[in-house]
Tab-separated table of C-alpha atoms in Angstrom:
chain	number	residue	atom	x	y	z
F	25	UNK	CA	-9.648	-22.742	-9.457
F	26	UNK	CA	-9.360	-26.713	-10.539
F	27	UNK	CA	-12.476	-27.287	-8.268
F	28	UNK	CA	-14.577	-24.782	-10.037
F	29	UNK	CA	-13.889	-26.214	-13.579
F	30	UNK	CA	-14.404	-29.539	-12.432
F	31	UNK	CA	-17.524	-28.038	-10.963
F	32	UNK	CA	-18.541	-26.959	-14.224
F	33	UNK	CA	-17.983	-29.665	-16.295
F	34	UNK	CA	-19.463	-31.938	-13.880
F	35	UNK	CA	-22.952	-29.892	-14.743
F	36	UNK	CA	-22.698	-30.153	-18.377
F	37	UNK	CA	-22.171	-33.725	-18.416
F	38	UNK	CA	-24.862	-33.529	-15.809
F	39	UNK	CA	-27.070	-31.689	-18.188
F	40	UNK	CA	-26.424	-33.348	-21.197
F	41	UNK	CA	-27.030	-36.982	-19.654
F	42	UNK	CA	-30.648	-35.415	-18.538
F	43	UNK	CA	-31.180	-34.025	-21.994
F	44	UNK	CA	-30.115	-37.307	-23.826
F	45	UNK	CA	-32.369	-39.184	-21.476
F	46	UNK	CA	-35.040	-37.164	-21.691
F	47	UNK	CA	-35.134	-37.028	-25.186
F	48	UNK	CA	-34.413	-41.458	-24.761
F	49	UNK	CA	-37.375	-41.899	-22.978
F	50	UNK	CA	-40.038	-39.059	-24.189
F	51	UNK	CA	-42.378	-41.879	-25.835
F	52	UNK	CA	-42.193	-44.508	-22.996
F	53	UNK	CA	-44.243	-44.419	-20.243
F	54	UNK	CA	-40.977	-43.575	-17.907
F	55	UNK	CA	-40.841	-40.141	-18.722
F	56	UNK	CA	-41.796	-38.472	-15.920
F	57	UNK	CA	-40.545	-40.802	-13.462
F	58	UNK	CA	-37.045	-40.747	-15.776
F	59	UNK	CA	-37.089	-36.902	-15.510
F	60	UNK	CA	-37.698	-36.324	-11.439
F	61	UNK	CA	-34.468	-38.838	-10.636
F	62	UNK	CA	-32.576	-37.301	-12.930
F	63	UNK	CA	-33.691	-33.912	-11.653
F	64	UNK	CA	-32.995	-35.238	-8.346
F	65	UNK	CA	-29.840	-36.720	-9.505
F	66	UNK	CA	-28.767	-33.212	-10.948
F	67	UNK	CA	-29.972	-31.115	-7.695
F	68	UNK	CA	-28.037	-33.339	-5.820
F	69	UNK	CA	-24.749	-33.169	-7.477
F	70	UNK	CA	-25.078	-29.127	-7.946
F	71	UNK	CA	-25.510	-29.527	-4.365
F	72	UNK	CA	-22.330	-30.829	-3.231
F	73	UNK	CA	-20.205	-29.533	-6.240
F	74	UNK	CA	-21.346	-25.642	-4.851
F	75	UNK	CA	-20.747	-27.015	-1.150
F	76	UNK	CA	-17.258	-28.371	-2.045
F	77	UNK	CA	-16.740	-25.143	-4.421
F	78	UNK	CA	-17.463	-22.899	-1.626
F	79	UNK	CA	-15.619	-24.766	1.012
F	80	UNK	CA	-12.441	-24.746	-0.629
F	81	UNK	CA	-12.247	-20.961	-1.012
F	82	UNK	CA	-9.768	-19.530	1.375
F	83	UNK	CA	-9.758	-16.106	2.338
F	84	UNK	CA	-6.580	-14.533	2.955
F	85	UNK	CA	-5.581	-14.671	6.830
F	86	UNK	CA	-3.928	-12.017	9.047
F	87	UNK	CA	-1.141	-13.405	9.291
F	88	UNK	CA	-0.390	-12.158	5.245
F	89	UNK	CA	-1.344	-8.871	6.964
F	90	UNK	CA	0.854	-9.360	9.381
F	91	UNK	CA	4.216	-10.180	7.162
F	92	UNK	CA	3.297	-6.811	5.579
F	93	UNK	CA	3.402	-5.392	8.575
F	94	UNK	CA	6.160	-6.695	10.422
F	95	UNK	CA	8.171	-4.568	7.860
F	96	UNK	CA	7.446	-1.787	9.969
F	97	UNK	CA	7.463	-3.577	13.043
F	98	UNK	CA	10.938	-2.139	14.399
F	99	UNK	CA	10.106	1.719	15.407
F	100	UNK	CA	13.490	2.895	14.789
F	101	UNK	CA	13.100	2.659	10.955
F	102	UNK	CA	9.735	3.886	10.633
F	103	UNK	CA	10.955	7.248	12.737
F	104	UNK	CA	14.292	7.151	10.358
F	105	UNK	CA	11.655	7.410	6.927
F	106	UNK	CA	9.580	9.536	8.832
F	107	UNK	CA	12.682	11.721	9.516
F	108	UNK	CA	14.375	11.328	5.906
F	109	UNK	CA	10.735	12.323	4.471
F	110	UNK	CA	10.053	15.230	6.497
F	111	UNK	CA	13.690	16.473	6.194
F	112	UNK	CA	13.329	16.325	2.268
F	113	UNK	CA	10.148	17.773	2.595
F	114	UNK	CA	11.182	20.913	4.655
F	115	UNK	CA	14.225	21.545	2.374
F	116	UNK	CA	12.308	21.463	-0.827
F	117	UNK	CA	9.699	23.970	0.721
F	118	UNK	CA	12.847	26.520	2.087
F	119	UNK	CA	14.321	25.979	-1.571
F	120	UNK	CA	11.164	27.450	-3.129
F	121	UNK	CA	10.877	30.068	-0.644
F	122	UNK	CA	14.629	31.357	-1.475
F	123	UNK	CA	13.152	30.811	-5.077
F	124	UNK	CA	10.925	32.694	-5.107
F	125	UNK	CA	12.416	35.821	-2.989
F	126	UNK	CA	15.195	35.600	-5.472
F	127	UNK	CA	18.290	34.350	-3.018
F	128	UNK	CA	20.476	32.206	-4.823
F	129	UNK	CA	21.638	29.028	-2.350
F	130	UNK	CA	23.650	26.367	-3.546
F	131	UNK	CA	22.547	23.938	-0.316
F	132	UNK	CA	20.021	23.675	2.186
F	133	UNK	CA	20.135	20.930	4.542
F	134	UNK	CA	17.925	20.371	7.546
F	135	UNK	CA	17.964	18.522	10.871
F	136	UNK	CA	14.664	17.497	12.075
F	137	UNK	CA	14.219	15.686	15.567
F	138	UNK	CA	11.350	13.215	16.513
F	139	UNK	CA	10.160	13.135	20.640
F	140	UNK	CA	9.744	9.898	22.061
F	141	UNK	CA	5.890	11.521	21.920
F	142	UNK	CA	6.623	11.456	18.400
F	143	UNK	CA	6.176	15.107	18.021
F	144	UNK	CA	8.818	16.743	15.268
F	145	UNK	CA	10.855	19.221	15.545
F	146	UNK	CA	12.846	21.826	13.641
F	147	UNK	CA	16.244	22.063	15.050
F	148	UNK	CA	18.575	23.340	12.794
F	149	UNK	CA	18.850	24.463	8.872
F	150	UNK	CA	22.208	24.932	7.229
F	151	UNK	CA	22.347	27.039	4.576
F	152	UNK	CA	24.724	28.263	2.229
F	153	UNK	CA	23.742	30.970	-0.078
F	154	UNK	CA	25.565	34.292	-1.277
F	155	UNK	CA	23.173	36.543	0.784
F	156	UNK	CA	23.450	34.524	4.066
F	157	UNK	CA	21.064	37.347	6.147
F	158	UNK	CA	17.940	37.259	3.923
F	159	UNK	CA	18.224	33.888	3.536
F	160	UNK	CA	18.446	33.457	7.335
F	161	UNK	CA	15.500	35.823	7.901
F	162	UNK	CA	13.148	33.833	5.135
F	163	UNK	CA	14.336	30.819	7.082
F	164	UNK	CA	13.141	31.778	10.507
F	165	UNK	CA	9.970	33.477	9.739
F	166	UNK	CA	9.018	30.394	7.983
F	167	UNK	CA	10.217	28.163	10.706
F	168	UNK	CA	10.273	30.264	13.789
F	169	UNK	CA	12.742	32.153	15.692
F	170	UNK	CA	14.229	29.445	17.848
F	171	UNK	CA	15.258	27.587	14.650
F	172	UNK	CA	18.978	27.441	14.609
F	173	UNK	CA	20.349	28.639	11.015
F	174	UNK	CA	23.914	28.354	10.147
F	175	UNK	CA	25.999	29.144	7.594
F	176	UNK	CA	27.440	26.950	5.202
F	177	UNK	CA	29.950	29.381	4.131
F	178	UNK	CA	31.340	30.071	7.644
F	179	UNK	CA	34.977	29.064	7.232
F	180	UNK	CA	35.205	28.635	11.214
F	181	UNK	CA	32.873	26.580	11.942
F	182	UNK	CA	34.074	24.417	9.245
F	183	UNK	CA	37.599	24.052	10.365
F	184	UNK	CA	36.223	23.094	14.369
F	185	UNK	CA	34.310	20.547	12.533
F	186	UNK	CA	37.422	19.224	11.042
F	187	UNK	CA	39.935	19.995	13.994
């Protein structure tokens, strides 16, 4: 940015000196010879000014590109957002379902799984809501049958998870 003001007041100095000698030597017989060097003079130093103006822009490299993109560099996070995302995603959508059949739920969680072909999978939705069957039925013809849905509520399950 300092080159390009320098530039530019280099040319109106430029200019002015032509103007001032111009207007210095308009009734001498060195007028025209006066006006081609400074002309000269004035192509020249727009010359190099634009040549050293040009030169000193830097486009940005890939390596900025790559900085950005070593943040996703390690696999394992990107599947972990991809995972959170899609998880949050699939819960909001069975939460409006339930919604809008009129089940009332107090949680919905879901466990998604990602192939090393990066292909996602469903595997299992917990839910717990007072009519645990309809809400299980909504579940599965949303998400098909193999979809594993389990009960929040179930008191059994609960206690093996704690035993």
């Amino acid at each position: 940015m300092e080159e390009i003001k320098t530039a530019v007041k280099t040319v109106c100095i430029l200019t002015v000196s032509i103007c001032m000698t111009e207007y210095l030597t308009s009734w001498t017989r060195l007028k025209n010879q006066m006006k081609y060097i400074l002309n000269g003079i004035f192509i020249l130093i727009f010359t190099v000014l634009v040549i050293n103006t040009v030169s000193s822009v830097q486009l940005p490299s890939l390596e900025d590109y790559a900085e950005i993109q070593s943040t996703y560099d390690s696999n394992e996070l990107y599947i972990s957002e991809i995972k959170a995302q899609t998880e949050a995603n699939i819960t909001l959508v069975l939460q409006q379902q339930l919604d809008s059949y009129g089940i009332k739920y107090e949680n919905i969680e879901t466990t998604v799984n990602i192939s090393e072909t990066n292909s996602i999978s469903i595997s299992k939705v917990t839910v717990t809501a007072e009519d645990y069957k309809s809400a299980e039925r909504i579940i599965k013809n949303s998400l098909g049958e193999e979809t594993e849905v389990i009960n929040g509520d179930n008191k059994d399950i609960q206690r093996a998870e704690q035993g």
